[in-house]
PDB file of C-alpha atoms in Angstrom:
ATOM      1  CA  MET A  10       7.108 -80.570 -47.898  1.00 76.00           C
ATOM      2  CA  GLN A  11       4.752 -83.196 -46.479  1.00 78.00           C
ATOM      3  CA  LEU A  12       2.219 -82.489 -49.245  1.00 78.00           C
ATOM      4  CA  ILE A  13       4.903 -82.882 -51.911  1.00 79.00           C
ATOM      5  CA  LEU A  14       6.098 -86.202 -50.478  1.00 80.00           C
ATOM      6  CA  SER A  15       2.512 -87.423 -50.222  1.00 82.00           C
ATOM      7  CA  ARG A  16       1.930 -86.626 -53.919  1.00 82.00           C
ATOM      8  CA  ILE A  17       5.136 -88.464 -54.857  1.00 83.00           C
ATOM      9  CA  CYS A  18       4.304 -91.592 -52.862  1.00 80.00           C
ATOM     10  CA  ASN A  19       0.613 -91.771 -53.842  1.00 82.00           C
ATOM     11  CA  GLY A  20       0.994 -91.807 -57.582  1.00 78.00           C
ATOM     12  CA  LYS A  21       2.561 -89.883 -60.377  1.00 78.00           C
ATOM     13  CA  PRO A  22       3.230 -86.306 -59.256  1.00 87.00           C
ATOM     14  CA  PRO A  23       3.244 -83.438 -61.771  1.00 87.00           C
ATOM     15  CA  LYS A  24       6.599 -82.871 -63.494  1.00 88.00           C
ATOM     16  CA  ASN A  25       6.697 -79.319 -62.183  1.00 89.00           C
ATOM     17  CA  VAL A  26       6.930 -80.801 -58.657  1.00 91.00           C
ATOM     18  CA  TYR A  27       8.983 -83.999 -59.093  1.00 93.00           C
ATOM     19  CA  SER A  28      10.779 -85.329 -62.142  1.00 93.00           C
ATOM     20  CA  SER A  29      13.649 -87.414 -63.426  1.00 94.00           C
ATOM     21  CA  GLU A  30      17.082 -85.820 -63.776  1.00 96.00           C
ATOM     22  CA  ASN A  31      18.699 -88.702 -65.694  1.00 95.00           C
ATOM     23  CA  TYR A  32      20.500 -86.534 -68.245  1.00 94.00           C
ATOM     24  CA  ALA A  33      22.951 -89.256 -69.390  1.00 93.00           C
ATOM     25  CA  GLY A  34      22.896 -93.035 -69.787  1.00 92.00           C
ATOM     26  CA  SER A  35      25.120 -93.551 -66.747  1.00 93.00           C
ATOM     27  CA  ILE A  36      22.760 -91.546 -64.504  1.00 96.00           C
ATOM     28  CA  LYS A  37      19.883 -93.669 -63.220  1.00 94.00           C
ATOM     29  CA  ASN A  38      17.066 -93.157 -60.705  1.00 96.00           C
ATOM     30  CA  ILE A  39      17.950 -89.535 -59.942  1.00 97.00           C
ATOM     31  CA  THR A  40      15.019 -87.197 -59.408  1.00 96.00           C
ATOM     32  CA  ALA A  41      14.438 -83.648 -58.220  1.00 96.00           C
ATOM     33  CA  ILE A  42      11.857 -82.206 -55.871  1.00 95.00           C
ATOM     34  CA  LYS A  43      11.203 -78.727 -57.247  1.00 94.00           C
ATOM     35  CA  PHE A  44      10.326 -75.661 -55.209  1.00 93.00           C
ATOM     36  CA  LYS A  45       9.020 -73.048 -57.639  1.00 89.00           C
ATOM     37  CA  GLY A  46       8.701 -69.320 -57.273  1.00 85.00           C
ATOM     38  CA  LYS A  47      10.663 -66.335 -56.033  1.00 85.00           C
ATOM     39  CA  GLU A  48      10.181 -67.215 -52.367  1.00 91.00           C
ATOM     40  CA  PHE A  49      12.013 -70.518 -52.975  1.00 93.00           C
ATOM     41  CA  ASN A  50      14.484 -69.332 -55.674  1.00 94.00           C
ATOM     42  CA  ASN A  51      13.466 -72.376 -57.744  1.00 94.00           C
ATOM     43  CA  ALA A  52      15.388 -74.610 -55.336  1.00 96.00           C
ATOM     44  CA  ARG A  53      15.813 -78.339 -55.949  1.00 96.00           C
ATOM     45  CA  ILE A  54      16.451 -81.329 -53.734  1.00 97.00           C
ATOM     46  CA  TYR A  55      18.150 -84.053 -55.758  1.00 97.00           C
ATOM     47  CA  CYS A  56      17.108 -87.557 -54.757  1.00 97.00           C
ATOM     48  CA  LYS A  57      17.845 -91.192 -55.436  1.00 96.00           C
ATOM     49  CA  ASP A  58      14.518 -92.960 -56.113  1.00 94.00           C
ATOM     50  CA  TYR A  59      14.685 -96.746 -56.277  1.00 94.00           C
ATOM     51  CA  TYR A  60      13.036 -99.973 -55.153  1.00 93.00           C
ATOM     52  CA  GLU A  61      14.505-102.521 -52.765  1.00 94.00           C
ATOM     53  CA  ASN A  62      12.556-105.676 -51.876  1.00 95.00           C
ATOM     54  CA  LYS A  63       9.390-104.142 -53.421  1.00 93.00           C
ATOM     55  CA  LEU A  64       9.725-101.105 -51.135  1.00 92.00           C
ATOM     56  CA  ARG A  65      10.108 -97.675 -52.726  1.00 90.00           C
ATOM     57  CA  ILE A  66      13.003 -95.734 -51.264  1.00 92.00           C
ATOM     58  CA  ILE A  67      13.552 -92.034 -51.895  1.00 93.00           C
ATOM     59  CA  VAL A  68      16.775 -90.643 -50.434  1.00 96.00           C
ATOM     60  CA  LEU A  69      16.876 -86.834 -50.306  1.00 95.00           C
ATOM     61  CA  SER A  70      20.551 -86.200 -50.970  1.00 96.00           C
ATOM     62  CA  GLU A  71      21.616 -82.739 -52.146  1.00 97.00           C
ATOM     63  CA  LEU A  72      20.119 -79.254 -52.050  1.00 97.00           C
ATOM     64  CA  LEU A  73      20.499 -76.817 -54.921  1.00 97.00           C
ATOM     65  CA  GLU A  74      19.521 -73.518 -53.315  1.00 96.00           C
ATOM     66  CA  SER A  75      18.725 -71.712 -56.548  1.00 95.00           C
ATOM     67  CA  LYS A  76      18.135 -72.672 -60.174  1.00 92.00           C
ATOM     68  CA  LYS A  77      18.217 -69.836 -62.669  1.00 89.00           C
ATOM     69  CA  GLN A  78      18.217 -71.590 -66.077  1.00 90.00           C
ATOM     70  CA  THR A  79      15.897 -74.129 -67.664  1.00 88.00           C
ATOM     71  CA  LYS A  80      18.777 -76.251 -68.989  1.00 92.00           C
ATOM     72  CA  LEU A  81      21.143 -78.063 -66.656  1.00 94.00           C
ATOM     73  CA  THR A  82      24.363 -76.176 -65.991  1.00 95.00           C
ATOM     74  CA  HIS A  83      27.742 -77.835 -65.503  1.00 96.00           C
ATOM     75  CA  LYS A  84      27.412 -77.287 -61.728  1.00 95.00           C
ATOM     76  CA  GLU A  85      23.988 -78.963 -61.660  1.00 96.00           C
ATOM     77  CA  LYS A  86      25.184 -81.908 -63.743  1.00 96.00           C
ATOM     78  CA  ASN A  87      28.095 -82.390 -61.333  1.00 96.00           C
ATOM     79  CA  LEU A  88      25.699 -82.346 -58.373  1.00 96.00           C
ATOM     80  CA  ILE A  89      23.421 -84.916 -60.061  1.00 97.00           C
ATOM     81  CA  LYS A  90      26.439 -87.116 -60.875  1.00 96.00           C
ATOM     82  CA  LYS A  91      27.540 -86.853 -57.229  1.00 96.00           C
ATOM     83  CA  VAL A  92      24.101 -88.053 -56.047  1.00 97.00           C
ATOM     84  CA  SER A  93      24.194 -90.877 -58.596  1.00 96.00           C
ATOM     85  CA  ASP A  94      27.626 -92.003 -57.383  1.00 95.00           C
ATOM     86  CA  TYR A  95      26.653 -92.225 -53.700  1.00 93.00           C
ATOM     87  CA  ASP A  96      26.594 -95.760 -52.312  1.00 87.00           C
ATOM     88  CA  TYR A  97      23.108 -96.348 -50.889  1.00 79.00           C
TER      89      TYR A  97
END
């Protein structure tokens, strides 16, 4: 996990590790840390990634224990919307 966070904070990480999940215009600054492979069940941690006073803030908010499809399911979209609606 420390290596993943280091890659995120020190530049542009590969999309297979960290990417935007803004699937609709009302969803902003939502990202996912991706854990690939059978040992991790393609888990995701959905995050809010934003800047405040020139400081980058990444809030790890919700865990999706397993992702089985490449497209976002209704359940995943609801989880992303939930993270987007949190008051940070």
